[in-house]
Amino acid sequence: MTAWVLEDGFGLEKLTRSTRPLPQPRGAEVRLRVLAASLNYRDLVVVAGRHGKAITTPLIPVSDGVGVIEALGEDVTGFSLGDRVCPMFFQGWIGGEPPLDMHACALGGPLDGMLASYRVFAAQGLVRIPDALSDVEAASLPCAGVTAWSAIAEPRAVHPGETVLVLGTGGVALFAVQFARAAGARVIVTTSNPAKAALLRRMGAHHVIDRTRTRDWAAAVLSLTDGRGCDRVVELGGAETLNHSLTAVRPGGLVTLIGNVTGSRAELFLPLVLTRRVTMNSVSVGSGQAFERMLGAMTLHEIRPVIDRVYPFAQVPAAFARLAAQEHCGKICISMSTLDGAAPGRGA
Amino acid sequence: MTAWVLEDGFGLEKLTRSTRPLPQPRGAEVRLRVLAASLNYRDLVVVAGRHGKAITTPLIPVSDGVGVIEALGEDVTGFSLGDRVCPMFFQGWIGGEPPLDMHACALGGPLDGMLASYRVFAAQGLVRIPDALSDVEAASLPCAGVTAWSAIAEPRAVHPGETVLVLGTGGVALFAVQFARAAGARVIVTTSNPAKAALLRRMGAHHVIDRTRTRDWAAAVLSLTDGRGCDRVVELGGAETLNHSLTAVRPGGLVTLIGNVTGSRAELFLPLVLTRRVTMNSVSVGSGQAFERMLGAMTLHEIRPVIDRVYPFAQVPAAFARLAAQEHCGKICISMSTLDGAAPGRGA
Amino acid sequence: MTAWVLEDGFGLEKLTRSTRPLPQPRGAEVRLRVLAASLNYRDLVVVAGRHGKAITTPLIPVSDGVGVIEALGEDVTGFSLGDRVCPMFFQGWIGGEPPLDMHACALGGPLDGMLASYRVFAAQGLVRIPDALSDVEAASLPCAGVTAWSAIAEPRAVHPGETVLVLGTGGVALFAVQFARAAGARVIVTTSNPAKAALLRRMGAHHVIDRTRTRDWAAAVLSLTDGRGCDRVVELGGAETLNHSLTAVRPGGLVTLIGNVTGSRAELFLPLVLTRRVTMNSVSVGSGQAFERMLGAMTLHEIRPVIDRVYPFAQVPAAFARLAAQEHCGKICISMSTLDGAAPGRGA
Amino acid sequence: MTAWVLEDGFGLEKLTRSTRPLPQPRGAEVRLRVLAASLNYRDLVVVAGRHGKAITTPLIPVSDGVGVIEALGEDVTGFSLGDRVCPMFFQGWIGGEPPLDMHACALGGPLDGMLASYRVFAAQGLVRIPDALSDVEAASLPCAGVTAWSAIAEPRAVHPGETVLVLGTGGVALFAVQFARAAGARVIVTTSNPAKAALLRRMGAHHVIDRTRTRDWAAAVLSLTDGRGCDRVVELGGAETLNHSLTAVRPGGLVTLIGNVTGSRAELFLPLVLTRRVTMNSVSVGSGQAFERMLGAMTLHEIRPVIDRVYPFAQVPAAFARLAAQEHCGKICISMSTLDGAAPGRGA
């Protein structure tokens, strides 16, 4: 089989195509023929070697993908040949509290990821994908989709009629807009790219705040909510946006911390929190059970992930280059459909 | 001012039109000019004298209505002349746990209700009504609307993608269909009246089960959910439906007990609960804060109550007769708009 | 190795000593040398063949026990040789929602149980036992202990100062008394055996109601709570006690349904629930994560299970006879310590 | 009647003894004869004029106190002459969500506080005090006690067996130690004053960390919890302690932000939160219903507030001076018992 591998050390230039023996499933494992993969910002950090010492080479990178079950170990129950499945981002987190060592069971580092034609997984680390989603759509879900779902719907869903503020238009943000709409919320999105406003409105955003024109977007949110503030913030900014988000949220509201693209050291102005009973929580992707609940909502609401561009397997470096350029809108995906002469997967 | 009063003893035939002095607000009280009222099954029980010893005459019946603030006590804050408001069903339940004696502060018995041209209330027992709702629509909300909202959205909202089963097409049931849709749920409704199926589908029900043709509706629900069962049941039946509802709900699901129209003594088959981790809770209308959250959702989702018929104030007995006949669909309302030559309220 | 087995058909008289090959762990499995086991009422039902068609012979019965890890499959992480562990009652329920087919992964039927000198389990189905507990104490925990813990502490713990009513003095009841005390609750217990009152008081029960003298124990609970009712009931009675429990609980309180020893068809008087916002939930043992949280509380509070009597492995039928006689107080246990010349486990 | 009043402008030197007319209760109000008061750090800030523009003079300062009902308005229900009661810190927060303008209904500024021989309050803003508490003990509860209770027990109580870290030995901290013990938690306290270690141990703290000797107290907490971290932190430090608290808490744990004595601008290191699913919430005293639940727990567990020193009413300035010196341990109280020749209250 074929894979993109960091054989010895990090750096996009070291990511090379490699041939490996076809892996065999044992016990409760299955072998997937990989159909598609998708890129997250984390993958760029991992490939660059900036993720930390827990991730070492050799490594097959990229956490997110979808495959079809092609071989079954003798103890597998609940799955059949031909099932289309996504591996969960954290292989050991089925439900409830994650395992204490959850970061040790993350795909795409430290565990091998999806940039391979075949992969073997424990059956309990897989989630079955509904027919309505194409392969590249399914591949876009495990990290960004589940993260957004956890922010909007776990453990307590946004209530219908509540107002949700989503910062930006990255992968998690777009899913958050869709899920918040499905939950019956009013959705406000900030963007620094006016060109994306139309897309956001088509996706159901009630209000789009152009940060290039409205510098004080927290004040704009207060204005849109009669001075009261929004009920929740999906906080994807980090250091530069945190105090603005805390200003925009209502007393008793919730700010869910996910990203730190603008920096890791935030100045937190405590009175914004202390006298206003604000809660800040954080989300690390989510469990397999959360993944399944998300798929239920996506099926009912016919939610389709926003796909930026699909690259063939041979052009993985170009896909990473597009991600690094940060000009995409929606998920950057890799399709294996023409690889090795394999039959194409659904929707490919 | 004028009112319908049970002066001395119960029975619809004893409900008579009576003239009373105009009440004056003191302290933190306001006087409402009543604009509209609506009837609930409970009002029929109260008027018939079958509600229990805690309710005595003389009594102005009917819990639900809307009015406009016409006079303010000197300590009132937060309300102005001209505000259109609904009194909360339980006057003392602002939020959190209700007061221990909450049934002592219910409108329409033991406290006087809304079948009067003017009423005085403590300002903290009122909820402001959005402009989008007409007077009769607003009048339909305090008991049936808030009860349905509490079942669907309090304290934990239905999650998007969950399946909600609603029994029947009474006032609470129709609101529950609307709120469950707003929360992003899949909605299944049972009805014994095929003529109502079209209305239910227009309101957003995904599946309508005709109980006259599908006797085993619990099996039908299981079939619609791939054998798994629905996530929640809004249980409005009582003795005859409870075990069916418990069969239709999934392991770990929730059955919210509200009504007992088919009887008060249910045979509960415990194994349906014990081995399946099912929760049964119950709803007693809800707090003023729940009322306000409901109005927020109604505004965002442009939810309009289903009104069966509107009677003028002079024809209150005819309105009760229609309720007793149980052939209505939606709320039976009373409009005061032409009363006493008063200026009509909004939407009347 | 040696085991008690129902080789072909049910009935205590068919439970026979049998020799089987020593099982070998593969992959992520371990082999336990069993140190002790304990009996639950469910085991009696299973052995009698009254549990239902899902449980078939041949079967090694009894769900609860403790063992020491003696051999490790090559993929095991997180456990070492010599670790003392209990298998979880539901082998597949780590945390969060249980698997849909959880009853298919119950020990002691349909899966083989603990009446054997050696057993092999997947490592993820095991919980490590603190040193402070003896072998027979540890063996008493997986079903009765975790069930009581789930009733008292999951997902929302009893709050300090709340009042908990526990019905009876069976295995689950005694654990519930201990855990409710640890949570800072006031504890009321009912018993029909005055001789047990002294034990219950030593265990920390604040009030013991003798049901032989106080027939209307619900009224007694109301009296002990100034007419308000208790906050929670651990409802272990079933058909005959349910309405009394619903009478004894406060408005807004919780009745946790666990047992049905007095029958499966309860007459539920709906007004006790409908106008009082009472919740009834139910507990099916609990997850492995709940088991671990329970052990944390037991260690801090130095809680020791109440052991009725310990039988040697050769006298398993006598142990079942004592359980059937229903005269025990605390857990009936089996010790393997002198079996096969094995070195004795801790506390044996 | 007599009161300490800031007649015109702020500053401890402007706090003067003043005579005012005896206030008369109307409607649903009662008049209290004040029995005792207690000081919080907030009172010092208010008196110094550093609390913000919402608080103006003339003002009777000090939020916390207890009184006996001496006169009833004609609409009062639920209270009787002679009842001993505490006014709630936020007069309008009965339960559920607080009112949006809750800071406008805080006692001791902007509303008049308890440094007066008589005060009139709405009955719904009062909480009845159990006999077991003395007057000064009761007076110490409304702000510091309820704040600690909200951190430990609302809305989800600490579970038995969980580990709670409390920072420091101020008024809120000491209550938090007591309530965490009552909830069955393991309690770790940090202090910079070794002399207080013995008191903390007597109060039930399992571990006391002397910050003067153990600079890296977060590491000490990790060591005490086998490297896992504590389940909750009662974070009373603010800017200087926040990141240490986030280091000391386990993945998935809760840091409750209450104080900012070391500064308002904290540098928050986001990775401590983002990859570890940590939640930070905050507490603003609490509702009247929380107050009542706290009293229930205090009665059952016979919890007595730690009183530092009691001053007579005439020596209020000395009491403030002791608070400003920050050398106290426990609550600084004012007793009115010998004032005006009044009969002494309970426990004075």
PDB file of C-alpha atoms in Angstrom, chain A residues 270 274, chain D residues 40-42 143-152 164-180 187-192 196 200 203 211 217 230 232-246 248 254-264 266 280-285 326 328 331:
ATOM      1  CA  LEU A 270     -11.179  39.395  35.679  1.00  0.00           C
ATOM      2  CA  LEU A 274     -16.293  37.879  38.363  1.00  0.00           C
TER       3      LEU A 274
ATOM      4  CA  ASN D  40     -16.703  41.863  54.147  1.00  0.00           C
ATOM      5  CA  TYR D  41     -13.818  43.191  52.095  1.00  0.00           C
ATOM      6  CA  ARG D  42     -16.391  44.667  49.735  1.00  0.00           C
ATOM      7  CA  CYS D 143     -22.158  37.343  51.447  1.00  0.00           C
ATOM      8  CA  ALA D 144     -19.174  35.161  52.411  1.00  0.00           C
ATOM      9  CA  GLY D 145     -21.131  32.062  53.388  1.00  0.00           C
ATOM     10  CA  VAL D 146     -23.441  32.013  50.403  1.00  0.00           C
ATOM     11  CA  THR D 147     -20.539  32.723  48.027  1.00  0.00           C
ATOM     12  CA  ALA D 148     -18.634  29.716  49.335  1.00  0.00           C
ATOM     13  CA  TRP D 149     -21.767  27.574  49.186  1.00  0.00           C
ATOM     14  CA  SER D 150     -22.377  28.563  45.561  1.00  0.00           C
ATOM     15  CA  ALA D 151     -18.809  27.570  44.715  1.00  0.00           C
ATOM     16  CA  ILE D 152     -19.052  24.173  46.401  1.00  0.00           C
ATOM     17  CA  VAL D 164     -11.131  20.517  46.318  1.00  0.00           C
ATOM     18  CA  LEU D 165      -8.353  23.073  46.481  1.00  0.00           C
ATOM     19  CA  VAL D 166      -9.121  26.264  48.439  1.00  0.00           C
ATOM     20  CA  LEU D 167      -6.784  29.236  48.140  1.00  0.00           C
ATOM     21  CA  GLY D 168      -6.150  31.126  51.339  1.00  0.00           C
ATOM     22  CA  THR D 169      -7.875  31.650  54.648  1.00  0.00           C
ATOM     23  CA  GLY D 170     -10.221  34.576  54.109  1.00  0.00           C
ATOM     24  CA  GLY D 171     -13.891  34.541  55.000  1.00  0.00           C
ATOM     25  CA  VAL D 172     -15.046  32.769  51.846  1.00  0.00           C
ATOM     26  CA  ALA D 173     -12.154  30.304  52.025  1.00  0.00           C
ATOM     27  CA  LEU D 174     -12.961  29.130  55.536  1.00  0.00           C
ATOM     28  CA  PHE D 175     -16.596  28.548  54.649  1.00  0.00           C
ATOM     29  CA  ALA D 176     -15.495  26.697  51.492  1.00  0.00           C
ATOM     30  CA  VAL D 177     -13.375  24.342  53.597  1.00  0.00           C
ATOM     31  CA  GLN D 178     -16.346  23.577  55.812  1.00  0.00           C
ATOM     32  CA  PHE D 179     -18.813  23.052  52.961  1.00  0.00           C
ATOM     33  CA  ALA D 180     -16.402  20.932  50.915  1.00  0.00           C
ATOM     34  CA  VAL D 187      -9.808  19.356  50.988  1.00  0.00           C
ATOM     35  CA  ILE D 188      -6.453  20.975  50.298  1.00  0.00           C
ATOM     36  CA  VAL D 189      -5.865  24.557  51.498  1.00  0.00           C
ATOM     37  CA  THR D 190      -3.011  26.923  50.805  1.00  0.00           C
ATOM     38  CA  THR D 191      -1.984  29.510  53.349  1.00  0.00           C
ATOM     39  CA  SER D 192       0.878  31.915  53.736  1.00  0.00           C
ATOM     40  CA  LYS D 196      -3.432  29.088  60.639  1.00  0.00           C
ATOM     41  CA  LEU D 200      -7.530  24.601  59.122  1.00  0.00           C
ATOM     42  CA  MET D 203     -11.859  22.511  60.480  1.00  0.00           C
ATOM     43  CA  ARG D 211       2.997  28.821  50.593  1.00  0.00           C
ATOM     44  CA  TRP D 217       2.017  24.885  45.457  1.00  0.00           C
ATOM     45  CA  CYS D 230      -7.565  18.295  41.907  1.00  0.00           C
ATOM     46  CA  ARG D 232     -12.040  21.822  41.721  1.00  0.00           C
ATOM     47  CA  VAL D 233     -10.315  25.015  42.739  1.00  0.00           C
ATOM     48  CA  VAL D 234     -11.968  27.753  44.766  1.00  0.00           C
ATOM     49  CA  GLU D 235      -9.857  30.498  43.149  1.00  0.00           C
ATOM     50  CA  LEU D 236      -9.731  33.452  45.510  1.00  0.00           C
ATOM     51  CA  GLY D 237      -6.395  34.850  44.400  1.00  0.00           C
ATOM     52  CA  GLY D 238      -6.832  36.446  41.008  1.00  0.00           C
ATOM     53  CA  ALA D 239      -4.086  37.613  38.686  1.00  0.00           C
ATOM     54  CA  GLU D 240      -1.138  36.048  40.480  1.00  0.00           C
ATOM     55  CA  THR D 241      -2.626  32.662  41.206  1.00  0.00           C
ATOM     56  CA  LEU D 242      -4.779  31.885  38.155  1.00  0.00           C
ATOM     57  CA  ASN D 243      -2.253  29.999  36.045  1.00  0.00           C
ATOM     58  CA  HIS D 244      -1.079  28.048  39.080  1.00  0.00           C
ATOM     59  CA  SER D 245      -4.686  27.078  39.774  1.00  0.00           C
ATOM     60  CA  LEU D 246      -5.118  25.990  36.156  1.00  0.00           C
ATOM     61  CA  ALA D 248      -3.237  22.278  39.716  1.00  0.00           C
ATOM     62  CA  LEU D 254     -13.459  23.223  37.393  1.00  0.00           C
ATOM     63  CA  VAL D 255     -11.858  26.456  38.585  1.00  0.00           C
ATOM     64  CA  THR D 256     -14.365  28.743  40.265  1.00  0.00           C
ATOM     65  CA  LEU D 257     -13.246  32.366  40.059  1.00  0.00           C
ATOM     66  CA  ILE D 258     -14.276  34.472  43.021  1.00  0.00           C
ATOM     67  CA  GLY D 259     -11.623  36.895  44.076  1.00  0.00           C
ATOM     68  CA  ASN D 260      -9.040  39.170  42.572  1.00  0.00           C
ATOM     69  CA  VAL D 261      -7.135  40.308  45.663  1.00  0.00           C
ATOM     70  CA  THR D 262      -3.834  39.971  43.791  1.00  0.00           C
ATOM     71  CA  GLY D 263      -5.020  41.992  40.818  1.00  0.00           C
ATOM     72  CA  SER D 264      -7.578  42.198  38.048  1.00  0.00           C
ATOM     73  CA  ALA D 266      -4.461  38.017  34.818  1.00  0.00           C
ATOM     74  CA  MET D 280     -13.720  28.322  34.685  1.00  0.00           C
ATOM     75  CA  ASN D 281     -16.937  29.632  36.154  1.00  0.00           C
ATOM     76  CA  SER D 282     -17.590  32.448  38.559  1.00  0.00           C
ATOM     77  CA  VAL D 283     -19.804  33.118  41.515  1.00  0.00           C
ATOM     78  CA  SER D 284     -21.593  36.293  42.569  1.00  0.00           C
ATOM     79  CA  VAL D 285     -22.851  35.409  46.044  1.00  0.00           C
ATOM     80  CA  GLN D 326      -5.811  42.000  57.110  1.00  0.00           C
ATOM     81  CA  HIS D 328      -7.924  38.613  61.080  1.00  0.00           C
ATOM     82  CA  LYS D 331     -15.360  36.998  60.303  1.00  0.00           C
TER      83      LYS D 331
END
